[in-house]
Coordinates of C-alpha atoms and ligand atoms in Angstrom, one line a residue:
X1 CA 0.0 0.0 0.0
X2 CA 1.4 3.8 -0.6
X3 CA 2.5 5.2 2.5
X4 CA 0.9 8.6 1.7
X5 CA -2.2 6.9 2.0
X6 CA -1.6 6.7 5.5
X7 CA -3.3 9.2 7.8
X8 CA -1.5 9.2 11.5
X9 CA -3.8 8.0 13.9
X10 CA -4.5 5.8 17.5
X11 CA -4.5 2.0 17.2
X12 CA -5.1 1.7 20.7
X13 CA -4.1 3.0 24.3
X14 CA -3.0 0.1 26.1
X15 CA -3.3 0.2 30.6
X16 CA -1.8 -3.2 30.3
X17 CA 0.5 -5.5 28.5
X18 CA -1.9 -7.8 26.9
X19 CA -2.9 -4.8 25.1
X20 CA -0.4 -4.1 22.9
X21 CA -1.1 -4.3 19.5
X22 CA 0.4 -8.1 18.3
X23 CA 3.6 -8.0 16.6
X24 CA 3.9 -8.4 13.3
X25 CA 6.9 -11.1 12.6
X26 CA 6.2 -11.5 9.0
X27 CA 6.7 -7.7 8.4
X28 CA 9.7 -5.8 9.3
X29 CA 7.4 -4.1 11.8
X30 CA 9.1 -1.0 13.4
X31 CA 8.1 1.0 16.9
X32 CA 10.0 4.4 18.0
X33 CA 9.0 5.2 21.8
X34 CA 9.3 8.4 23.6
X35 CA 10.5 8.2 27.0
X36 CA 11.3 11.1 29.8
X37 CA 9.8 12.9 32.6
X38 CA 6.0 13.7 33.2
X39 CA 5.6 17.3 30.9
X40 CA 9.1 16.9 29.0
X41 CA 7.3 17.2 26.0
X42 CA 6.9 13.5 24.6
X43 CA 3.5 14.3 23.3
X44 CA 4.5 17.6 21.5
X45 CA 7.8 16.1 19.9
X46 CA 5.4 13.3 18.3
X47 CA 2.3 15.0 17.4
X48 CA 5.3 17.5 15.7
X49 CA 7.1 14.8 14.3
X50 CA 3.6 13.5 12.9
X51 CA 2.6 16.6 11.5
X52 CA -0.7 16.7 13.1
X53 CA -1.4 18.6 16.4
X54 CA -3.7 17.3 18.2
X55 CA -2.7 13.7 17.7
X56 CA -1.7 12.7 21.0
X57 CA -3.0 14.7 24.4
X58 CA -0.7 17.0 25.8
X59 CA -1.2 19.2 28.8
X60 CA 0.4 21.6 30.9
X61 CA -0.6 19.4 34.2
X62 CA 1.9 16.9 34.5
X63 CA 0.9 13.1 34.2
X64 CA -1.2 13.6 30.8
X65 CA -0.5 10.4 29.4
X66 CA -1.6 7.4 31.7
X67 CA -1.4 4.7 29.1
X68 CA 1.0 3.5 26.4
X69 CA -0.6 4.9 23.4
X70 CA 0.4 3.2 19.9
X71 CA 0.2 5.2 16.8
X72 CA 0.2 3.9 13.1
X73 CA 2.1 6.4 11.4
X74 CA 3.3 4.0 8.0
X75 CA 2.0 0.8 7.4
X76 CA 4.7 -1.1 9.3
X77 CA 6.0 2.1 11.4
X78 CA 4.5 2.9 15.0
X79 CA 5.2 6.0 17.6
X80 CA 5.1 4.8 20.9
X81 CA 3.7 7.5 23.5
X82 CA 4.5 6.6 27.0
X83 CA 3.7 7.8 30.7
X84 CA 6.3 10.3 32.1
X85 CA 8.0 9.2 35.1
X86 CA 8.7 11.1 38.3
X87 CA 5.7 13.0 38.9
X88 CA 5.4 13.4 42.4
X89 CA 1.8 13.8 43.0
X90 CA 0.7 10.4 41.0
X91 CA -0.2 7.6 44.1
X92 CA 2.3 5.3 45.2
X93 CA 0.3 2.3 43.6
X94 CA -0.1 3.7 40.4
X95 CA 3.4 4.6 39.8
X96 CA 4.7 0.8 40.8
X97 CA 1.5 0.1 37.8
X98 CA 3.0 2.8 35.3
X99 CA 6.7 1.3 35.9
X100 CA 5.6 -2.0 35.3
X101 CA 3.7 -1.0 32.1
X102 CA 6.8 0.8 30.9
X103 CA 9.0 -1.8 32.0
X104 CA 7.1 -4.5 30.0
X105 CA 6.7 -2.4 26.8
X106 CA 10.6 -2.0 27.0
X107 CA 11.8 -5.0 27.8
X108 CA 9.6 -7.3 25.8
X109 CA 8.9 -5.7 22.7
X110 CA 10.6 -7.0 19.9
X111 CA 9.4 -4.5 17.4
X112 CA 11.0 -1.2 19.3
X113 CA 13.8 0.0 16.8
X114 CA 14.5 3.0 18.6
X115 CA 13.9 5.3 21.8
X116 CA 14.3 9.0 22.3
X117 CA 14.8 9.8 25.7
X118 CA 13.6 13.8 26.5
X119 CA 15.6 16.2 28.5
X120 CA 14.2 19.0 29.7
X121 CA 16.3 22.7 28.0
X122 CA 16.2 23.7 31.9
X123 CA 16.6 20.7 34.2
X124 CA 19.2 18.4 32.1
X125 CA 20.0 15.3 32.9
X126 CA 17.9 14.4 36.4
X127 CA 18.2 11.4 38.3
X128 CA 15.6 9.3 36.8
X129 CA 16.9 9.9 33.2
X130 CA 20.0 8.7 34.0
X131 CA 18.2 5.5 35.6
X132 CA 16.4 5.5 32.2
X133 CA 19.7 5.6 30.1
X134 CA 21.6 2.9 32.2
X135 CA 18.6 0.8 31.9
X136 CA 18.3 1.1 28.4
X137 CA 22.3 0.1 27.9
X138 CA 22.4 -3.0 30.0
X139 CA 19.2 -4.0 27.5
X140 CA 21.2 -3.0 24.9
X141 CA 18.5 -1.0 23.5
X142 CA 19.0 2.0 21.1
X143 CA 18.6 5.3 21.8
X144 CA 18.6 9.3 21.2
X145 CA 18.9 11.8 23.5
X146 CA 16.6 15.0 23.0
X147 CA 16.8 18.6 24.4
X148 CA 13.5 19.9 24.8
X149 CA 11.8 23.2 24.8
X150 CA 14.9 24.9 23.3
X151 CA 12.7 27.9 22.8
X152 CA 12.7 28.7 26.7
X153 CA 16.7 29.8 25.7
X154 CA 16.5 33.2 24.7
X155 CA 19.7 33.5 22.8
X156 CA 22.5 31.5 20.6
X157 CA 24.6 31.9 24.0
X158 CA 22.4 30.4 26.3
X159 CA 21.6 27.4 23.9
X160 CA 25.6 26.9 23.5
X161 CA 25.9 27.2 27.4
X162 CA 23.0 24.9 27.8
X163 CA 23.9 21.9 25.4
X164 CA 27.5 21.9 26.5
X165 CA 26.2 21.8 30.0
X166 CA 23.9 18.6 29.3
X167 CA 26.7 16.9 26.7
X168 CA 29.1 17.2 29.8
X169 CA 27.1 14.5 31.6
X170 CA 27.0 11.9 29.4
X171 CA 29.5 12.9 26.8
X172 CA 28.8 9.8 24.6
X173 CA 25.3 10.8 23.5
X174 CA 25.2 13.7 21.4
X175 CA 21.7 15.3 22.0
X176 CA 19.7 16.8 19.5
X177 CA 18.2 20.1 20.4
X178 CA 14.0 20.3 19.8
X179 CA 11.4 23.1 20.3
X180 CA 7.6 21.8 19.6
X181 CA 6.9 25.7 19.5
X182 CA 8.9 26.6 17.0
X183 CA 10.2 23.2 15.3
X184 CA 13.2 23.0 15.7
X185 CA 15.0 19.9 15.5
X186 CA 12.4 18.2 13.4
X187 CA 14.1 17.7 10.6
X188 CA 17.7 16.2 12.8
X189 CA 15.2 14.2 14.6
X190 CA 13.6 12.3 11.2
X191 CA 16.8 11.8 10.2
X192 CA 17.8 9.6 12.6
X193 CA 14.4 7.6 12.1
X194 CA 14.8 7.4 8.7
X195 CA 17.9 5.2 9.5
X196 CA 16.7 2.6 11.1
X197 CA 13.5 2.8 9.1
X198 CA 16.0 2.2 6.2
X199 CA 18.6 -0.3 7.4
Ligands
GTP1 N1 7.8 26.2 25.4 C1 7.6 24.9 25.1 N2 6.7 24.2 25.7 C2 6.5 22.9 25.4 C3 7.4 22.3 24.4 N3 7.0 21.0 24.3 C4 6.0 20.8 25.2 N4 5.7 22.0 25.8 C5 4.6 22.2 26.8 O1 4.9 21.4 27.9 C6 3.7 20.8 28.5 C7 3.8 19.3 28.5 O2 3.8 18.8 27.2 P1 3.4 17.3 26.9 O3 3.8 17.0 25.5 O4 2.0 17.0 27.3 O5 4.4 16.5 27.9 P2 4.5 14.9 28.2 O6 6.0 14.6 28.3 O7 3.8 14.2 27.1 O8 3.8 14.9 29.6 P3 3.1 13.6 30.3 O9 2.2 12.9 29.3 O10 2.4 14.2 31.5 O11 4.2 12.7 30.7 C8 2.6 21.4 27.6 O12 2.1 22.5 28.3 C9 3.3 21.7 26.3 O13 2.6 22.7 25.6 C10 8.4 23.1 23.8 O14 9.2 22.6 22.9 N5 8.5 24.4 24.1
MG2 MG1 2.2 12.8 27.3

């Protein structure tokens, strides 16, 4: 089928492992995910990244997106919206419930070619990311590391300042600046799905 007969849209928004969408073993069957912090942005970068706005939910409340949420972007090409993690005011229950959806999706899924993890432009690297990345190593799992909300840097100094400051930290993943408001990045970012979507 042509791929520009594909409009983006929700397959389904899965609370638990059983309902993720199958995968397909037949097709090369490809799933990016976007991982980070409660309000990092995941939901912007992708609806951005899809071209269409109001794709996934976003919100300025932290803790928007509850549920893994799989969209069908190509015919054998997925984005993978996840929970954010560390938001303080989610119950200790359901946060053991998110990290055990996460976890699963991570883990298990033999279809996830590549994950961004988000950064926030003015909180860097936090504890919890860096759990994230060392997690995502020892599962020798692929990623990219994204600076978001580059816009809240007012000038060409303050973006140099604060991407050195963030590269410093884990100097072997050389992140890619984003800004859902004025869209930045995009292009950098396809770029680097277009290679595994190629390989
Ligand atoms: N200035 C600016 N604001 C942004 C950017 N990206 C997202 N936001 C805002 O940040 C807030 C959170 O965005 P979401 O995309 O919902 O964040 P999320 O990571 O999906 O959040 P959860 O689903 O709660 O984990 C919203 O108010 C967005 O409008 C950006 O690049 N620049
Ligand atoms: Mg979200």
């Amino acid at each position: 089928m042509n791929a520009a007969a594909f409009s983006p849209s929700l397959v389904i928004s899965a609370a638990h492992p059983e309902q993720f969408p199958a995968e397909d073993t037949r097709e090369q069957s490809l799933e990016v995910a976007f991982l980070g912090r409660s309000n990092v942005g995941k939901s912007s970068l992708l609806n951005r990244l899809a071209g269409k706005r109001e794709l996934a939910f976003t919100s300025a409340r932290p803790g928007c997106t509850q549920t893994i949420n799989f969209f069908q972007i190509e015919e054998h090409f997925r984005f993978v919206d996840l929970p954010g993690y560390g938001y303080a005011r989610v119950p200790v229950g359901q946060k053991d419930e998110w990290k055990k959806l996460i976890e699963a999706y991570l883990a298990g899924r033999r279809s996830l070619a590549l994950s961004f993890i988000l950064l926030d432009a003015r909180r860097g690297w936090m504890e919890k990311d860096l759990e994230l990345k060392n997690w995502l190593e020892f599962h020798n799992r692929r990623f990219q590391v994204v600076v978001t909300k580059v816009d809240k840097w007012k000038s060409n100094n303050q973006l140099n300042a604060g991407m050195a400051g963030i590269r410093k930290q884990a100097p072997s993943h050389e992140p890619v600046p984003f800004s859902a408001v004025d869209g930045r990045g995009v292009r950098e970012i396809w770029q680097i799905i277009s290679k595994i979507k190629n390989k």
